[in-house]
Amino acid sequence: MSLQEDSTMKKTTHSCFLLIILLIRMVPSLSSTVNYTDPTLEPVVTENSVIRQKIIDSQFKCYERMNRAPPYKKKGLFCNRTWDGWLCWDDTPAGRITAQNCPDYFPDFDPTERASKYCDETGNWFRHPESNRTWSNYTLCNSFTSEKLKMAFILYYMAIVGHALSITSLLISLAIFFYFKSLSCQRITLHKNLFFSYVLNSVFTIAHLIAVVPNPGLVKRDPASCKVLQFFHQYMLGCNYFWMLCEGIYLHTLIVVAVFAEEQRLHWYYLLGWGMSLVISVVTVVSDQFFQVFEYL
């Protein structure tokens, strides 16, 4: 090879080397022009990622639990503690079936049902005959899910319809009480307040059933609107019971204590019927917020 060809090859090699370096240096600059840290964008959380995170958390807790648990000290063969991919299983004597509640990873799994795992007589976890792999029985976890879901939907719509009918009948009763002035007396006044508390309770119950029950994501986010709705729902539920108490106190006072008294002071009944439930609801909200703040400290 001549000196001229050798010089030309070196120049070509040098040029290629410089070009590669230039491209390498340009790649970060090109990628840096894309804004990956936009604070207005939130990471996309899919249902699968949430399920996967739940399983990972359960697996971590399982291994921590297995490491902390003392060794198996009973006599005889046993199956070692293990993580099967969904649940954590403790040491189990040979020939026994161990069971626990189903996991809540999947929408069609019922946590009230039971999953089981069999430890055979040789001290080994049961292997499925088709796959020849250790197998846990999760068949009951979703066997009756569809039937329970149908029943839940039936009860859900029955509750909405029932409260709607209750509102209708109570409003008709209140209209009768207000229209016929001859019915005006202290006892009817207590009835009006009791019926009105029932109407408001049914209204907030229907709002809770429509807005909160079918929307589990709303419960997880726990916005202020959800808290306000829950507050009034609990407040009106308490008012129902306190106004029933007022009815009982009024009748007891009318029949036993003041047989010949014509009228009673109703402002104490208003205070008990509408005020006591408000005090209890406010105390509940304040204490709940206090304990939530205390948990973060």
C-alpha positions as YAML, in Angstrom:
chain: A
units: angstrom
residues:
- id: 1
  name: MET
  ca: [0.00, 0.00, 0.00]
- id: 2
  name: SER
  ca: [1.36, 3.42, -0.96]
- id: 3
  name: LEU
  ca: [1.82, 6.31, 1.43]
- id: 4
  name: GLN
  ca: [-0.86, 8.30, -0.38]
- id: 5
  name: GLU
  ca: [-3.45, 5.51, 0.04]
- id: 6
  name: ASP
  ca: [-2.46, 5.11, 3.69]
- id: 7
  name: SER
  ca: [-2.91, 8.84, 4.28]
- id: 8
  name: THR
  ca: [-6.29, 8.81, 2.55]
- id: 9
  name: MET
  ca: [-7.47, 5.87, 4.69]
- id: 10
  name: LYS
  ca: [-6.37, 7.61, 7.90]
- id: 11
  name: LYS
  ca: [-8.23, 10.77, 6.89]
- id: 12
  name: THR
  ca: [-11.35, 8.73, 6.13]
- id: 13
  name: THR
  ca: [-11.11, 6.88, 9.44]
- id: 14
  name: HIS
  ca: [-10.57, 10.13, 11.30]
- id: 15
  name: SER
  ca: [-13.56, 11.71, 9.58]
- id: 16
  name: CYS
  ca: [-15.78, 8.75, 10.46]
- id: 17
  name: PHE
  ca: [-14.59, 8.88, 14.06]
- id: 18
  name: LEU
  ca: [-15.40, 12.59, 14.31]
- id: 19
  name: LEU
  ca: [-18.80, 11.97, 12.74]
- id: 20
  name: ILE
  ca: [-19.60, 9.27, 15.32]
- id: 21
  name: ILE
  ca: [-18.57, 11.57, 18.19]
- id: 22
  name: LEU
  ca: [-20.68, 14.36, 16.74]
- id: 23
  name: LEU
  ca: [-23.72, 12.09, 16.50]
- id: 24
  name: ILE
  ca: [-23.23, 10.84, 20.05]
- id: 25
  name: ARG
  ca: [-23.07, 14.40, 21.34]
- id: 26
  name: MET
  ca: [-26.13, 15.41, 19.31]
- id: 27
  name: VAL
  ca: [-28.36, 12.63, 20.70]
- id: 28
  name: PRO
  ca: [-28.65, 14.08, 24.25]
- id: 29
  name: SER
  ca: [-29.25, 17.54, 22.86]
- id: 30
  name: LEU
  ca: [-32.03, 16.25, 20.62]
- id: 31
  name: SER
  ca: [-33.63, 14.26, 23.41]
- id: 32
  name: SER
  ca: [-33.39, 17.20, 25.80]
- id: 33
  name: THR
  ca: [-35.65, 19.24, 23.57]
- id: 34
  name: VAL
  ca: [-38.56, 16.97, 24.55]
- id: 35
  name: ASN
  ca: [-40.20, 18.05, 27.81]
- id: 36
  name: TYR
  ca: [-40.54, 14.91, 29.94]
- id: 37
  name: THR
  ca: [-40.92, 16.83, 33.19]
- id: 38
  name: ASP
  ca: [-44.04, 18.83, 32.42]
- id: 39
  name: PRO
  ca: [-45.65, 19.31, 35.86]
- id: 40
  name: THR
  ca: [-49.10, 19.51, 34.29]
- id: 41
  name: LEU
  ca: [-48.89, 15.92, 33.09]
- id: 42
  name: GLU
  ca: [-49.75, 13.07, 35.46]
- id: 43
  name: PRO
  ca: [-48.51, 9.49, 35.02]
- id: 44
  name: VAL
  ca: [-51.07, 7.23, 33.41]
- id: 45
  name: VAL
  ca: [-52.24, 4.70, 35.99]
- id: 46
  name: THR
  ca: [-54.00, 1.73, 34.43]
- id: 47
  name: GLU
  ca: [-55.96, -0.96, 36.21]
- id: 48
  name: ASN
  ca: [-53.24, -3.51, 35.45]
- id: 49
  name: SER
  ca: [-50.56, -1.33, 37.02]
- id: 50
  name: VAL
  ca: [-52.65, -0.92, 40.18]
- id: 51
  name: ILE
  ca: [-53.20, -4.69, 40.39]
- id: 52
  name: ARG
  ca: [-49.51, -5.35, 39.81]
- id: 53
  name: GLN
  ca: [-48.55, -2.90, 42.54]
- id: 54
  name: LYS
  ca: [-50.94, -4.57, 44.99]
- id: 55
  name: ILE
  ca: [-49.40, -7.97, 44.26]
- id: 56
  name: ILE
  ca: [-45.86, -6.60, 44.66]
- id: 57
  name: ASP
  ca: [-46.77, -5.02, 48.00]
- id: 58
  name: SER
  ca: [-48.32, -8.28, 49.20]
- id: 59
  name: GLN
  ca: [-45.26, -10.21, 48.08]
- id: 60
  name: PHE
  ca: [-42.95, -7.87, 49.97]
- id: 61
  name: LYS
  ca: [-45.04, -8.18, 53.13]
- id: 62
  name: CYS
  ca: [-45.09, -11.96, 52.72]
- id: 63
  name: TYR
  ca: [-41.31, -12.27, 52.55]
- id: 64
  name: GLU
  ca: [-40.95, -9.96, 55.54]
- id: 65
  name: ARG
  ca: [-43.42, -12.11, 57.45]
- id: 66
  name: MET
  ca: [-41.66, -15.35, 56.49]
- id: 67
  name: ASN
  ca: [-38.31, -13.94, 57.58]
- id: 68
  name: ARG
  ca: [-39.66, -12.80, 60.95]
- id: 69
  name: ALA
  ca: [-41.63, -15.97, 61.71]
- id: 70
  name: PRO
  ca: [-39.83, -18.57, 63.87]
- id: 71
  name: PRO
  ca: [-38.93, -21.96, 62.40]
- id: 72
  name: TYR
  ca: [-41.51, -24.75, 62.39]
- id: 73
  name: LYS
  ca: [-41.01, -26.71, 65.63]
- id: 74
  name: LYS
  ca: [-43.80, -29.28, 65.57]
- id: 75
  name: LYS
  ca: [-43.03, -32.94, 64.96]
- id: 76
  name: GLY
  ca: [-43.73, -34.63, 61.67]
- id: 77
  name: LEU
  ca: [-43.55, -33.66, 58.04]
- id: 78
  name: PHE
  ca: [-44.74, -30.26, 56.91]
- id: 79
  name: CYS
  ca: [-44.85, -28.01, 53.87]
- id: 80
  name: ASN
  ca: [-42.60, -24.97, 53.96]
- id: 81
  name: ARG
  ca: [-44.02, -21.46, 54.06]
- id: 82
  name: THR
  ca: [-44.27, -20.01, 50.60]
- id: 83
  name: TRP
  ca: [-45.54, -17.25, 48.35]
- id: 84
  name: ASP
  ca: [-47.61, -18.66, 45.48]
- id: 85
  name: GLY
  ca: [-47.81, -15.45, 43.47]
- id: 86
  name: TRP
  ca: [-51.01, -14.14, 45.02]
- id: 87
  name: LEU
  ca: [-51.09, -15.13, 48.69]
- id: 88
  name: CYS
  ca: [-48.71, -15.99, 51.50]
- id: 89
  name: TRP
  ca: [-48.98, -19.47, 53.02]
- id: 90
  name: ASP
  ca: [-47.58, -20.49, 56.39]
- id: 91
  name: ASP
  ca: [-45.90, -23.75, 57.35]
- id: 92
  name: THR
  ca: [-48.58, -26.45, 57.18]
- id: 93
  name: PRO
  ca: [-48.51, -30.00, 58.64]
- id: 94
  name: ALA
  ca: [-48.57, -32.82, 56.11]
- id: 95
  name: GLY
  ca: [-52.02, -34.04, 55.09]
- id: 96
  name: ARG
  ca: [-53.73, -30.76, 55.95]
- id: 97
  name: ILE
  ca: [-55.62, -28.17, 53.92]
- id: 98
  name: THR
  ca: [-54.98, -24.56, 54.86]
- id: 99
  name: ALA
  ca: [-57.35, -21.79, 53.80]
- id: 100
  name: GLN
  ca: [-57.60, -18.01, 53.90]
- id: 101
  name: ASN
  ca: [-59.69, -15.23, 52.40]
- id: 102
  name: CYS
  ca: [-59.36, -14.59, 48.68]
- id: 103
  name: PRO
  ca: [-57.26, -11.58, 47.60]
- id: 104
  name: ASP
  ca: [-58.89, -8.38, 46.39]
- id: 105
  name: TYR
  ca: [-56.59, -7.81, 43.42]
- id: 106
  name: PHE
  ca: [-59.21, -8.47, 40.75]
- id: 107
  name: PRO
  ca: [-62.72, -7.03, 40.32]
- id: 108
  name: ASP
  ca: [-64.31, -10.48, 39.95]
- id: 109
  name: PHE
  ca: [-62.67, -11.88, 43.11]
- id: 110
  name: ASP
  ca: [-64.80, -11.98, 46.26]
- id: 111
  name: PRO
  ca: [-62.62, -11.37, 49.36]
- id: 112
  name: THR
  ca: [-65.26, -13.02, 51.56]
- id: 113
  name: GLU
  ca: [-64.71, -16.38, 49.83]
- id: 114
  name: ARG
  ca: [-61.87, -18.74, 50.74]
- id: 115
  name: ALA
  ca: [-58.79, -19.88, 48.84]
- id: 116
  name: SER
  ca: [-57.14, -23.15, 49.89]
- id: 117
  name: LYS
  ca: [-53.85, -25.01, 49.51]
- id: 118
  name: TYR
  ca: [-53.22, -28.70, 50.22]
- id: 119
  name: CYS
  ca: [-50.09, -30.13, 51.84]
- id: 120
  name: ASP
  ca: [-49.86, -33.81, 50.94]
- id: 121
  name: GLU
  ca: [-48.71, -36.66, 53.18]
- id: 122
  name: THR
  ca: [-45.12, -36.41, 51.95]
- id: 123
  name: GLY
  ca: [-44.73, -32.81, 53.12]
- id: 124
  name: ASN
  ca: [-44.98, -31.24, 49.67]
- id: 125
  name: TRP
  ca: [-47.47, -28.74, 48.37]
- id: 126
  name: PHE
  ca: [-50.05, -30.25, 46.03]
- id: 127
  name: ARG
  ca: [-49.11, -30.25, 42.35]
- id: 128
  name: HIS
  ca: [-51.73, -29.95, 39.64]
- id: 129
  name: PRO
  ca: [-51.83, -33.17, 37.57]
- id: 130
  name: GLU
  ca: [-51.96, -31.33, 34.24]
- id: 131
  name: SER
  ca: [-49.16, -28.80, 34.75]
- id: 132
  name: ASN
  ca: [-47.19, -30.67, 37.46]
- id: 133
  name: ARG
  ca: [-46.71, -27.35, 39.25]
- id: 134
  name: THR
  ca: [-47.64, -26.38, 42.79]
- id: 135
  name: TRP
  ca: [-51.24, -25.24, 42.77]
- id: 136
  name: SER
  ca: [-53.49, -23.23, 45.05]
- id: 137
  name: ASN
  ca: [-57.26, -23.51, 44.79]
- id: 138
  name: TYR
  ca: [-58.76, -20.12, 43.92]
- id: 139
  name: THR
  ca: [-61.84, -21.52, 42.16]
- id: 140
  name: LEU
  ca: [-64.25, -20.31, 44.85]
- id: 141
  name: CYS
  ca: [-62.95, -16.74, 44.62]
- id: 142
  name: ASN
  ca: [-64.98, -15.98, 41.49]
- id: 143
  name: SER
  ca: [-67.45, -18.87, 41.35]
- id: 144
  name: PHE
  ca: [-70.40, -16.91, 42.72]
- id: 145
  name: THR
  ca: [-69.31, -13.41, 41.74]
- id: 146
  name: SER
  ca: [-71.86, -13.01, 38.95]
- id: 147
  name: GLU
  ca: [-74.76, -14.11, 41.18]
- id: 148
  name: LYS
  ca: [-73.66, -11.80, 43.99]
- id: 149
  name: LEU
  ca: [-73.20, -8.96, 41.51]
- id: 150
  name: LYS
  ca: [-76.74, -9.44, 40.20]
- id: 151
  name: MET
  ca: [-78.11, -9.43, 43.74]
- id: 152
  name: ALA
  ca: [-76.08, -6.31, 44.57]
- id: 153
  name: PHE
  ca: [-77.51, -4.52, 41.52]
- id: 154
  name: ILE
  ca: [-81.05, -5.56, 42.51]
- id: 155
  name: LEU
  ca: [-80.58, -4.26, 46.06]
- id: 156
  name: TYR
  ca: [-78.95, -1.10, 44.71]
- id: 157
  name: TYR
  ca: [-81.89, -0.19, 42.49]
- id: 158
  name: MET
  ca: [-84.40, -1.29, 45.12]
- id: 159
  name: ALA
  ca: [-82.79, 1.14, 47.58]
- id: 160
  name: ILE
  ca: [-83.01, 4.02, 45.10]
- id: 161
  name: VAL
  ca: [-86.64, 3.25, 44.21]
- id: 162
  name: GLY
  ca: [-87.56, 2.74, 47.87]
- id: 163
  name: HIS
  ca: [-86.11, 6.08, 48.94]
- id: 164
  name: ALA
  ca: [-87.78, 7.80, 45.97]
- id: 165
  name: LEU
  ca: [-91.16, 6.38, 47.00]
- id: 166
  name: SER
  ca: [-90.46, 7.42, 50.58]
- id: 167
  name: ILE
  ca: [-89.77, 11.01, 49.46]
- id: 168
  name: THR
  ca: [-92.99, 11.07, 47.43]
- id: 169
  name: SER
  ca: [-95.20, 9.79, 50.24]
- id: 170
  name: LEU
  ca: [-93.58, 12.06, 52.83]
- id: 171
  name: LEU
  ca: [-94.01, 15.14, 50.65]
- id: 172
  name: ILE
  ca: [-97.69, 14.29, 50.20]
- id: 173
  name: SER
  ca: [-98.03, 13.95, 53.98]
- id: 174
  name: LEU
  ca: [-96.29, 17.29, 54.56]
- id: 175
  name: ALA
  ca: [-98.54, 18.95, 51.98]
- id: 176
  name: ILE
  ca: [-101.60, 17.67, 53.84]
- id: 177
  name: PHE
  ca: [-100.25, 18.93, 57.17]
- id: 178
  name: PHE
  ca: [-99.54, 22.39, 55.77]
- id: 179
  name: TYR
  ca: [-102.75, 22.67, 53.75]
- id: 180
  name: PHE
  ca: [-105.27, 21.79, 56.45]
- id: 181
  name: LYS
  ca: [-104.87, 24.44, 59.15]
- id: 182
  name: SER
  ca: [-107.19, 22.52, 61.45]
- id: 183
  name: LEU
  ca: [-104.45, 19.94, 61.93]
- id: 184
  name: SER
  ca: [-102.05, 22.53, 63.31]
- id: 185
  name: CYS
  ca: [-100.88, 21.63, 66.83]
- id: 186
  name: GLN
  ca: [-97.65, 20.84, 68.66]
- id: 187
  name: ARG
  ca: [-97.88, 17.13, 67.96]
- id: 188
  name: ILE
  ca: [-98.31, 17.75, 64.21]
- id: 189
  name: THR
  ca: [-95.40, 20.22, 64.34]
- id: 190
  name: LEU
  ca: [-93.19, 17.44, 65.66]
- id: 191
  name: HIS
  ca: [-94.50, 15.16, 62.92]
- id: 192
  name: LYS
  ca: [-93.60, 17.77, 60.30]
- id: 193
  name: ASN
  ca: [-90.01, 17.99, 61.54]
- id: 194
  name: LEU
  ca: [-89.71, 14.21, 61.70]
- id: 195
  name: PHE
  ca: [-91.05, 13.79, 58.17]
- id: 196
  name: PHE
  ca: [-88.83, 16.60, 56.87]
- id: 197
  name: SER
  ca: [-85.76, 14.90, 58.36]
- id: 198
  name: TYR
  ca: [-86.80, 11.68, 56.60]
- id: 199
  name: VAL
  ca: [-87.11, 13.53, 53.29]
- id: 200
  name: LEU
  ca: [-83.66, 15.10, 53.59]
- id: 201
  name: ASN
  ca: [-82.12, 11.80, 54.67]
- id: 202
  name: SER
  ca: [-83.60, 10.04, 51.63]
- id: 203
  name: VAL
  ca: [-82.36, 12.83, 49.33]
- id: 204
  name: PHE
  ca: [-78.79, 12.56, 50.61]
- id: 205
  name: THR
  ca: [-78.98, 8.76, 50.56]
- id: 206
  name: ILE
  ca: [-79.99, 8.76, 46.89]
- id: 207
  name: ALA
  ca: [-77.22, 11.26, 46.12]
- id: 208
  name: HIS
  ca: [-74.74, 8.98, 47.90]
- id: 209
  name: LEU
  ca: [-75.98, 5.90, 46.02]
- id: 210
  name: ILE
  ca: [-75.79, 7.61, 42.63]
- id: 211
  name: ALA
  ca: [-72.58, 9.63, 43.01]
- id: 212
  name: VAL
  ca: [-70.39, 7.58, 45.37]
- id: 213
  name: VAL
  ca: [-71.34, 3.89, 45.35]
- id: 214
  name: PRO
  ca: [-70.73, 3.19, 41.62]
- id: 215
  name: ASN
  ca: [-67.57, 5.33, 41.60]
- id: 216
  name: PRO
  ca: [-64.81, 3.74, 43.74]
- id: 217
  name: GLY
  ca: [-62.24, 6.10, 42.23]
- id: 218
  name: LEU
  ca: [-64.06, 9.00, 43.86]
- id: 219
  name: VAL
  ca: [-63.69, 7.35, 47.27]
- id: 220
  name: LYS
  ca: [-59.95, 6.91, 46.72]
- id: 221
  name: ARG
  ca: [-59.51, 10.55, 45.71]
- id: 222
  name: ASP
  ca: [-61.69, 11.65, 48.65]
- id: 223
  name: PRO
  ca: [-62.50, 15.17, 47.37]
- id: 224
  name: ALA
  ca: [-64.11, 17.86, 49.51]
- id: 225
  name: SER
  ca: [-67.48, 17.37, 47.80]
- id: 226
  name: CYS
  ca: [-67.50, 13.72, 48.85]
- id: 227
  name: LYS
  ca: [-66.73, 14.68, 52.44]
- id: 228
  name: VAL
  ca: [-69.50, 17.31, 52.50]
- id: 229
  name: LEU
  ca: [-72.01, 14.80, 51.12]
- id: 230
  name: GLN
  ca: [-70.98, 12.22, 53.71]
- id: 231
  name: PHE
  ca: [-71.26, 14.82, 56.49]
- id: 232
  name: PHE
  ca: [-74.83, 15.79, 55.59]
- id: 233
  name: HIS
  ca: [-75.77, 12.16, 55.05]
- id: 234
  name: GLN
  ca: [-74.63, 11.23, 58.56]
- id: 235
  name: TYR
  ca: [-76.13, 14.41, 60.01]
- id: 236
  name: MET
  ca: [-79.59, 13.74, 58.57]
- id: 237
  name: LEU
  ca: [-79.42, 10.10, 59.63]
- id: 238
  name: GLY
  ca: [-78.79, 11.27, 63.19]
- id: 239
  name: CYS
  ca: [-81.64, 13.78, 62.94]
- id: 240
  name: ASN
  ca: [-84.03, 10.93, 62.13]
- id: 241
  name: TYR
  ca: [-83.27, 9.18, 65.39]
- id: 242
  name: PHE
  ca: [-83.26, 12.35, 67.49]
- id: 243
  name: TRP
  ca: [-86.64, 13.43, 66.13]
- id: 244
  name: MET
  ca: [-88.03, 9.98, 66.94]
- id: 245
  name: LEU
  ca: [-86.65, 10.54, 70.44]
- id: 246
  name: CYS
  ca: [-88.41, 13.91, 70.52]
- id: 247
  name: GLU
  ca: [-91.69, 12.22, 69.60]
- id: 248
  name: GLY
  ca: [-91.26, 9.77, 72.46]
- id: 249
  name: ILE
  ca: [-90.32, 12.46, 74.97]
- id: 250
  name: TYR
  ca: [-93.31, 14.58, 73.93]
- id: 251
  name: LEU
  ca: [-95.78, 11.71, 74.31]
- id: 252
  name: HIS
  ca: [-94.26, 10.67, 77.65]
- id: 253
  name: THR
  ca: [-94.45, 14.24, 78.93]
- id: 254
  name: LEU
  ca: [-97.99, 14.66, 77.61]
- id: 255
  name: ILE
  ca: [-99.34, 11.44, 79.12]
- id: 256
  name: VAL
  ca: [-97.33, 10.96, 82.32]
- id: 257
  name: VAL
  ca: [-95.79, 14.24, 83.44]
- id: 258
  name: ALA
  ca: [-98.14, 16.99, 82.31]
- id: 259
  name: VAL
  ca: [-101.56, 15.45, 81.74]
- id: 260
  name: PHE
  ca: [-103.42, 18.73, 82.15]
- id: 261
  name: ALA
  ca: [-100.80, 20.98, 80.50]
- id: 262
  name: GLU
  ca: [-102.05, 22.52, 77.29]
- id: 263
  name: GLU
  ca: [-98.77, 23.24, 75.49]
- id: 264
  name: GLN
  ca: [-95.08, 22.51, 75.87]
- id: 265
  name: ARG
  ca: [-92.09, 24.57, 74.88]
- id: 266
  name: LEU
  ca: [-90.98, 23.24, 71.52]
- id: 267
  name: HIS
  ca: [-87.65, 25.08, 71.31]
- id: 268
  name: TRP
  ca: [-86.05, 22.33, 73.43]
- id: 269
  name: TYR
  ca: [-87.30, 19.76, 70.94]
- id: 270
  name: TYR
  ca: [-85.86, 21.77, 68.04]
- id: 271
  name: LEU
  ca: [-82.54, 21.94, 69.85]
- id: 272
  name: LEU
  ca: [-82.55, 18.20, 70.49]
- id: 273
  name: GLY
  ca: [-83.87, 17.17, 67.07]
- id: 274
  name: TRP
  ca: [-81.68, 19.34, 64.85]
- id: 275
  name: GLY
  ca: [-78.88, 20.43, 67.19]
- id: 276
  name: MET
  ca: [-77.60, 17.28, 68.90]
- id: 277
  name: SER
  ca: [-77.00, 15.45, 65.63]
- id: 278
  name: LEU
  ca: [-75.12, 18.50, 64.33]
- id: 279
  name: VAL
  ca: [-72.87, 18.52, 67.41]
- id: 280
  name: ILE
  ca: [-72.13, 14.81, 67.06]
- id: 281
  name: SER
  ca: [-71.44, 15.12, 63.32]
- id: 282
  name: VAL
  ca: [-69.08, 18.09, 63.81]
- id: 283
  name: VAL
  ca: [-67.21, 16.31, 66.61]
- id: 284
  name: THR
  ca: [-66.87, 13.23, 64.40]
- id: 285
  name: VAL
  ca: [-65.46, 15.25, 61.49]
- id: 286
  name: VAL
  ca: [-63.02, 17.19, 63.69]
- id: 287
  name: SER
  ca: [-61.78, 14.07, 65.47]
- id: 288
  name: ASP
  ca: [-61.39, 12.24, 62.16]
- id: 289
  name: GLN
  ca: [-59.31, 15.07, 60.70]
- id: 290
  name: PHE
  ca: [-57.26, 15.25, 63.90]
- id: 291
  name: PHE
  ca: [-56.40, 11.56, 63.84]
- id: 292
  name: GLN
  ca: [-55.56, 11.72, 60.13]
- id: 293
  name: VAL
  ca: [-53.11, 14.55, 60.80]
- id: 294
  name: PHE
  ca: [-51.76, 12.67, 63.81]
- id: 295
  name: GLU
  ca: [-51.05, 9.59, 61.67]
- id: 296
  name: TYR
  ca: [-48.84, 11.64, 59.31]
- id: 297
  name: LEU
  ca: [-46.73, 13.01, 62.18]
...
